[in-house]
Backbone as CSV, one residue per row, in Angstrom:
resi,resn,N_x,N_y,N_z,CA_x,CA_y,CA_z,C_x,C_y,C_z
1,UNK,0.825,-1.035,0.140,0.024,-0.046,0.123,1.074,1.514,0.342
2,UNK,2.187,1.341,0.803,2.798,2.446,0.905,3.379,2.578,-0.487
3,UNK,3.913,1.419,-1.434,4.746,1.716,-2.459,3.403,2.352,-3.573
4,UNK,2.037,1.892,-3.484,1.020,2.569,-4.166,1.081,4.072,-4.294
5,UNK,0.928,4.367,-2.797,0.808,5.844,-2.402,1.892,6.892,-3.175
6,UNK,3.054,6.298,-2.878,4.140,6.956,-3.320,4.069,7.148,-4.971
7,UNK,3.733,5.844,-5.639,3.634,6.105,-7.213,2.488,7.093,-7.357
8,UNK,1.425,6.856,-6.397,0.547,8.272,-7.045,1.102,9.564,-6.325
9,UNK,1.667,9.726,-5.661,2.282,10.676,-5.331,3.134,11.378,-6.240
10,UNK,3.743,10.356,-6.973,5.106,11.096,-7.644,4.194,11.247,-9.132
11,UNK,3.271,10.401,-9.255,2.318,10.890,-10.448,1.882,11.908,-10.511
12,UNK,1.240,12.524,-9.208,0.271,13.614,-9.045,1.560,14.892,-9.026
13,UNK,2.657,14.788,-9.004,3.814,15.848,-8.821,4.430,15.919,-10.158
14,UNK,4.715,14.751,-10.867,5.276,15.035,-12.141,4.441,14.769,-13.379
15,UNK,3.187,14.679,-13.114,2.256,14.623,-14.274,1.951,16.065,-14.723
16,UNK,1.634,16.488,-16.015,1.319,17.523,-16.053,0.076,16.962,-17.397
17,UNK,-0.782,17.859,-17.499,-1.997,17.774,-18.823,-1.362,18.321,-19.920
18,UNK,-1.560,18.013,-21.406,-1.114,17.885,-22.245,-2.152,18.169,-23.429
19,UNK,-2.061,19.797,-23.896,-3.054,19.812,-24.959,-2.984,18.877,-26.220
20,UNK,-3.763,18.518,-26.965,-3.665,17.789,-28.276,-2.367,18.221,-29.316
21,UNK,-2.067,19.316,-29.265,-0.785,20.027,-30.062,0.295,19.772,-29.098
22,UNK,0.582,19.645,-28.181,2.057,19.545,-27.462,2.432,18.081,-27.599
23,UNK,3.846,18.034,-27.649,4.508,16.533,-27.522,4.485,16.322,-26.376
24,UNK,4.012,14.946,-26.177,4.147,14.255,-24.818,5.115,13.177,-24.551
25,UNK,5.479,12.718,-23.905,6.916,12.431,-23.469,6.808,11.414,-22.216
26,UNK,6.807,10.209,-22.195,6.381,9.260,-20.805,7.316,8.434,-20.909
27,UNK,7.832,8.046,-19.712,8.735,7.506,-19.483,8.624,6.770,-18.028
28,UNK,8.510,5.134,-17.880,8.270,4.418,-16.709,9.994,3.714,-16.439
29,UNK,9.978,3.857,-14.903,11.158,2.917,-14.616,10.872,2.421,-13.275
30,UNK,11.881,1.627,-12.766,11.840,1.479,-11.194,12.897,1.975,-10.446
31,UNK,12.773,2.429,-9.916,13.922,3.071,-8.982,13.649,2.997,-7.308
32,UNK,14.345,3.213,-6.350,13.809,3.532,-5.100,12.859,2.265,-4.347
33,UNK,13.115,1.409,-4.788,11.660,0.231,-4.594,10.288,0.457,-5.126
34,UNK,10.301,1.436,-6.421,8.834,1.853,-6.431,8.958,2.027,-8.003
35,UNK,7.895,1.571,-8.677,7.457,1.841,-10.242,7.274,3.096,-10.197
36,UNK,8.139,3.772,-11.272,7.823,5.310,-11.236,7.361,5.693,-13.141
37,UNK,6.367,6.667,-12.656,5.794,6.782,-14.422,6.178,8.596,-14.190
38,UNK,6.714,9.300,-15.508,6.780,10.393,-15.627,6.644,10.787,-17.044
39,UNK,5.864,12.160,-17.113,5.133,12.237,-18.480,5.539,14.077,-18.410
40,UNK,5.661,14.254,-19.616,6.268,15.527,-19.783,5.307,16.218,-21.155
41,UNK,5.277,17.266,-21.428,4.760,18.043,-22.650,5.325,19.003,-23.343
42,UNK,5.346,19.531,-24.426,5.719,20.369,-24.654,7.265,20.468,-25.223
43,UNK,8.155,21.628,-25.466,8.998,21.458,-25.868,10.578,20.872,-25.103
44,UNK,10.011,20.932,-23.996,11.462,20.366,-23.074,10.674,18.816,-22.739
45,UNK,10.119,18.433,-23.402,9.604,16.566,-22.893,11.142,16.175,-22.822
46,UNK,11.847,16.391,-23.408,13.455,15.436,-23.145,13.566,15.557,-21.993
47,UNK,13.200,16.684,-21.247,13.359,16.719,-19.657,13.102,14.960,-18.760
48,UNK,12.511,14.413,-19.398,11.905,13.312,-18.519,13.317,12.624,-18.305
49,UNK,14.058,12.288,-19.025,15.244,11.349,-19.267,16.278,12.288,-17.978
50,UNK,16.598,13.645,-17.948,16.950,14.185,-16.991,16.476,14.020,-15.593
51,UNK,15.042,13.626,-15.554,14.316,13.576,-14.166,14.776,12.471,-13.732
52,UNK,14.631,10.997,-14.648,15.094,9.870,-14.309,16.390,9.721,-13.701
53,UNK,17.593,10.242,-14.784,19.043,10.290,-14.017,19.239,10.947,-12.817
54,UNK,18.278,11.774,-12.349,18.300,12.689,-11.199,17.746,11.556,-9.939
55,UNK,16.558,11.015,-10.345,16.208,10.110,-9.665,17.255,8.652,-9.129
56,UNK,18.031,8.445,-9.910,18.889,7.306,-10.031,19.901,7.935,-9.260
57,UNK,20.764,9.158,-9.383,21.782,9.999,-8.676,21.249,9.664,-7.102
58,UNK,20.066,10.339,-7.260,19.424,10.561,-5.333,19.640,8.864,-4.984
59,UNK,18.802,8.058,-5.626,19.234,6.363,-5.099,20.294,6.188,-4.829
60,UNK,21.451,6.522,-5.469,22.597,6.008,-5.437,23.338,6.910,-4.015
61,UNK,22.763,7.742,-3.488,23.223,8.690,-2.359,22.482,8.245,-1.244
62,UNK,21.386,7.927,-1.244,20.384,7.638,-0.069,19.920,6.069,0.149
63,UNK,20.440,5.082,-0.800,19.834,3.746,-0.512,20.500,3.205,0.473
64,UNK,19.469,2.407,1.313,20.255,1.513,2.358,20.764,0.213,1.702
65,UNK,20.556,-0.205,0.536,21.263,-1.380,0.272,22.433,-1.386,-0.790
66,UNK,22.433,-0.056,-1.583,23.803,0.080,-2.374,25.047,0.361,-1.471
67,UNK,25.823,-0.392,-1.734,27.097,-0.518,-0.947,27.717,0.623,-1.205
68,UNK,27.508,1.694,-2.129,28.142,2.450,-2.322,27.783,3.644,-1.752
69,UNK,26.272,3.716,-1.427,25.716,5.011,-1.129,26.456,5.639,0.408
70,UNK,25.662,6.624,0.452,26.231,7.842,1.643,25.383,6.829,2.999
71,UNK,24.122,6.648,2.850,23.197,6.153,3.852,24.159,4.809,4.222
72,UNK,24.324,3.868,3.469,24.745,2.668,3.699,26.062,2.793,4.339
73,UNK,27.123,3.512,3.958,28.653,4.010,4.824,27.741,3.915,6.521
74,UNK,27.059,4.993,6.052,26.603,5.728,7.774,26.159,4.460,8.465
75,UNK,25.356,3.753,7.625,24.640,2.562,8.244,25.478,1.373,8.671
76,UNK,26.975,1.485,8.225,27.911,0.366,8.570,28.427,0.653,9.624
77,UNK,28.272,1.559,10.413,28.819,1.760,11.435,30.177,3.134,11.311
78,UNK,30.164,3.450,10.219,31.397,4.826,9.655,30.633,6.047,10.176
79,UNK,31.522,6.901,10.430,31.341,8.528,10.518,31.378,8.943,9.277
80,UNK,30.584,9.398,8.636,30.612,9.697,7.429,30.498,11.410,6.940
81,UNK,31.419,11.918,6.205,31.264,13.020,5.712,30.108,13.049,4.371
82,UNK,29.272,13.673,4.718,28.005,13.852,3.576,27.906,14.881,2.622
83,UNK,27.384,14.475,1.518,27.139,15.469,0.390,26.407,16.383,1.309
84,UNK,25.993,17.615,0.919,25.151,18.818,1.282,23.900,18.170,0.899
85,UNK,23.922,17.513,0.110,22.298,17.223,-0.374,21.527,15.840,0.524
86,UNK,22.598,15.063,1.094,22.193,13.999,1.659,22.032,14.607,3.172
87,UNK,22.938,15.278,3.610,22.780,15.599,5.033,21.606,16.979,5.036
88,UNK,21.212,17.326,3.993,19.861,18.540,4.171,18.601,17.738,4.358
89,UNK,18.886,15.907,3.544,17.557,15.608,3.812,17.723,14.803,5.146
90,UNK,18.957,14.404,5.712,18.713,14.114,6.880,18.083,14.872,7.915
91,UNK,18.497,16.287,7.920,17.973,17.071,9.097,16.698,17.303,8.615
92,UNK,16.154,17.424,7.561,14.484,17.797,7.015,14.070,16.536,8.321
93,UNK,14.637,14.698,7.666,14.084,13.998,8.230,13.937,14.016,9.694
94,UNK,14.883,14.546,10.616,15.110,14.744,11.729,14.247,15.456,12.589
95,UNK,14.126,16.641,11.325,13.000,17.880,12.077,11.398,17.379,11.815
96,UNK,10.878,16.784,10.611,9.921,16.133,10.559,9.532,15.227,11.826
97,UNK,10.816,14.134,12.236,10.260,13.213,13.308,10.009,14.233,14.479
98,UNK,11.075,15.421,14.579,10.631,16.201,16.119,8.961,16.652,15.740
99,UNK,8.544,17.255,14.810,7.242,17.801,14.182,6.188,16.768,14.611
100,UNK,6.351,15.917,14.101,5.348,14.509,14.278,5.579,13.961,15.475
101,UNK,6.184,14.118,16.173,6.357,13.548,17.414,6.772,11.726,17.572
102,UNK,7.604,11.615,16.190,8.019,10.249,15.940,7.396,9.440,15.042
103,UNK,6.243,10.108,14.572,5.288,9.196,13.603,6.469,9.250,12.344
104,UNK,7.204,10.026,11.883,8.266,9.962,10.944,9.515,9.356,11.382
105,UNK,9.714,8.021,11.688,10.988,8.211,12.397,12.347,7.263,11.296
106,UNK,13.354,8.362,11.188,14.277,7.959,10.058,15.092,7.207,10.608
107,UNK,15.228,6.753,12.379,16.222,5.717,12.424,15.505,4.174,12.800
108,UNK,14.299,3.993,12.022,13.391,2.872,12.259,13.893,1.428,11.322
109,UNK,15.267,1.677,10.567,15.824,0.916,9.654,16.163,-0.701,10.393
110,UNK,16.595,-0.528,11.344,16.914,-1.933,11.888,15.871,-2.786,12.047
111,UNK,14.752,-2.152,12.517,13.211,-3.034,12.850,12.837,-3.174,11.426
112,UNK,12.537,-2.491,10.327,12.175,-2.859,9.162,12.905,-3.816,8.627
113,UNK,14.251,-3.922,8.740,15.032,-4.886,8.063,14.617,-6.559,8.974
114,UNK,14.476,-6.540,10.138,14.050,-7.364,10.826,12.904,-8.131,10.101
115,UNK,12.106,-7.298,9.929,10.763,-7.778,9.401,10.795,-8.351,7.963
116,UNK,12.014,-8.272,7.530,12.397,-8.521,6.196,12.102,-7.523,4.827
117,UNK,11.366,-6.414,5.085,11.026,-5.376,3.975,12.315,-5.194,3.063
118,UNK,13.052,-5.006,3.433,14.760,-4.472,2.350,14.661,-5.873,1.638
119,UNK,14.825,-6.815,2.056,15.267,-8.141,1.385,13.686,-8.784,0.627
120,UNK,12.749,-8.283,1.110,11.641,-9.227,0.595,11.495,-10.331,1.215
121,UNK,12.234,-10.672,2.119,11.943,-11.977,2.946,11.321,-11.733,4.371
122,UNK,10.110,-11.630,4.230,9.120,-10.891,5.209,8.997,-12.256,6.261
123,UNK,8.838,-11.974,7.591,8.628,-12.708,8.663,8.206,-11.626,9.887
124,UNK,7.736,-12.624,10.761,7.278,-11.725,11.945,8.237,-11.969,13.351
125,UNK,8.985,-11.021,13.750,10.240,-11.514,14.293,9.714,-11.413,15.762
126,UNK,10.245,-11.912,16.443,9.807,-12.445,18.045,9.914,-10.921,18.606
127,UNK,9.160,-10.823,19.616,8.887,-9.614,20.385,9.973,-9.227,21.114
128,UNK,10.684,-10.152,21.682,12.117,-9.951,22.442,13.212,-9.162,21.574
129,UNK,13.494,-9.711,20.197,14.238,-8.993,19.426,13.687,-7.542,18.874
130,UNK,12.374,-7.603,18.481,12.174,-6.061,18.169,12.152,-5.171,19.415
131,UNK,11.917,-5.835,20.587,12.361,-4.620,21.631,13.405,-4.649,21.950
132,UNK,14.547,-5.031,21.571,15.817,-4.756,21.815,16.151,-4.068,20.404
133,UNK,15.468,-4.165,19.193,16.026,-3.023,18.236,15.419,-1.608,18.432
134,UNK,14.292,-2.103,19.120,13.731,-0.678,19.569,14.580,0.451,20.495
135,UNK,15.367,-0.223,20.842,16.337,0.209,21.899,16.993,1.295,20.863
136,UNK,17.389,0.973,19.636,18.420,1.786,19.094,17.650,2.378,17.863
137,UNK,16.129,2.749,18.336,15.591,3.621,17.657,15.363,5.497,18.235
138,UNK,15.299,6.317,17.530,15.377,7.352,18.153,16.540,8.434,17.572
139,UNK,15.665,9.906,17.034,16.646,10.683,16.469,17.630,11.463,17.446
140,UNK,17.640,11.159,18.916,18.589,11.567,19.480,19.882,10.662,19.201
141,UNK,19.608,9.768,18.749,20.870,8.766,18.678,21.769,8.991,17.289
142,UNK,21.144,10.426,16.513,22.025,10.293,15.142,23.015,11.848,15.618
143,UNK,24.000,11.936,15.068,24.957,13.275,15.953,25.477,13.743,14.372
144,UNK,25.313,15.092,14.441,25.805,15.815,13.172,26.648,16.891,13.723
145,UNK,28.003,16.980,13.169,29.024,17.928,13.450,29.427,18.294,12.184
146,UNK,29.056,19.542,11.369,29.447,20.107,10.023,28.601,19.343,9.068
147,UNK,29.493,18.482,8.244,29.241,18.122,7.286,29.309,16.506,7.768
148,UNK,29.554,15.932,8.706,30.065,14.602,9.072,28.838,14.098,10.043
149,UNK,28.278,13.068,9.891,27.288,12.367,10.572,27.536,11.029,11.326
150,UNK,27.257,10.531,12.273,27.547,9.428,13.300,26.316,9.067,13.933
151,UNK,26.214,7.814,13.920,25.185,7.036,14.857,25.555,6.184,15.581
152,UNK,24.714,6.278,16.831,25.247,5.525,17.731,25.250,4.176,17.415
153,UNK,25.989,3.135,18.230,26.019,1.580,17.929,24.706,1.053,17.612
154,UNK,24.385,0.417,16.717,23.232,-0.186,16.438,21.934,0.556,15.681
155,UNK,22.593,1.804,15.517,21.566,2.825,14.831,21.615,2.526,13.640
156,UNK,20.582,2.908,12.738,20.947,2.902,11.168,19.347,3.950,10.798
157,UNK,19.862,4.682,9.692,18.926,5.524,8.904,18.066,4.811,7.804
158,UNK,17.015,5.183,7.325,16.273,4.737,6.169,15.736,5.890,6.117
159,UNK,16.033,6.471,4.481,15.453,7.881,4.200,14.653,7.555,3.080
160,UNK,13.840,6.512,3.225,12.808,6.047,2.109,11.593,6.554,2.079
161,UNK,11.430,7.470,3.311,9.953,7.729,3.720,10.441,9.360,3.194
162,UNK,11.629,10.108,3.152,11.256,11.375,2.672,12.049,11.393,1.088
163,UNK,12.915,10.145,0.880,13.373,10.708,-0.747,12.714,10.556,-1.553
164,UNK,11.387,9.789,-1.586,10.925,9.774,-2.678,10.193,10.930,-3.021
165,UNK,9.706,11.825,-1.977,8.904,13.144,-1.776,10.265,13.721,-2.460
166,UNK,11.032,13.849,-2.235,12.685,14.879,-2.321,12.684,14.704,-3.875
167,UNK,12.960,13.235,-4.236,13.017,12.863,-5.729,11.905,13.502,-6.961
168,UNK,10.689,13.505,-6.011,9.662,13.907,-6.988,9.602,15.439,-6.841
169,UNK,10.220,16.160,-6.156,10.285,17.541,-6.571,11.408,17.949,-7.251
170,UNK,12.427,17.347,-6.884,13.283,17.080,-8.569,13.174,16.714,-9.801
171,UNK,12.053,16.013,-9.789,11.502,15.598,-10.916,10.877,16.582,-11.843
172,UNK,9.771,17.759,-10.835,9.208,18.395,-11.318,10.083,19.754,-11.829
173,UNK,11.496,19.993,-10.716,12.269,20.887,-11.203,12.597,20.554,-12.932
């Protein structure tokens, strides 16, 4: 259901209505664990390829599974000097977590992974394991100093909740 809603959001943000004489370009692809569709009209219809490239560039920065991504390096226990873009998105996630009183929780990744969402190997974890992992959840466990970010031991970030919306904004640009 979450993926469906994200696809709808991306479609709403990226789609425009074309008149009959406008050239329309449509592109569909799979990125960020989501099927994405981009339509563009008019003289700049070729911009859909640029939008697609932007999505893949963001995925390469923010993916929890891409061993070359900044988030993967951070989750591996490293203190990482992040790109400005990744750092801004982390700061935004932390701010939204605060504003929503934790309803948006960017440090929930260890719990999601235990449920099997990342690998698609779904399971119901033991309650003891979930309790243990929940000890590693909380934005107070994320430390930012300049462009360097570090996480307390066992803490991991998942930017998926904000990355797709941010990617949609970049597509619209």
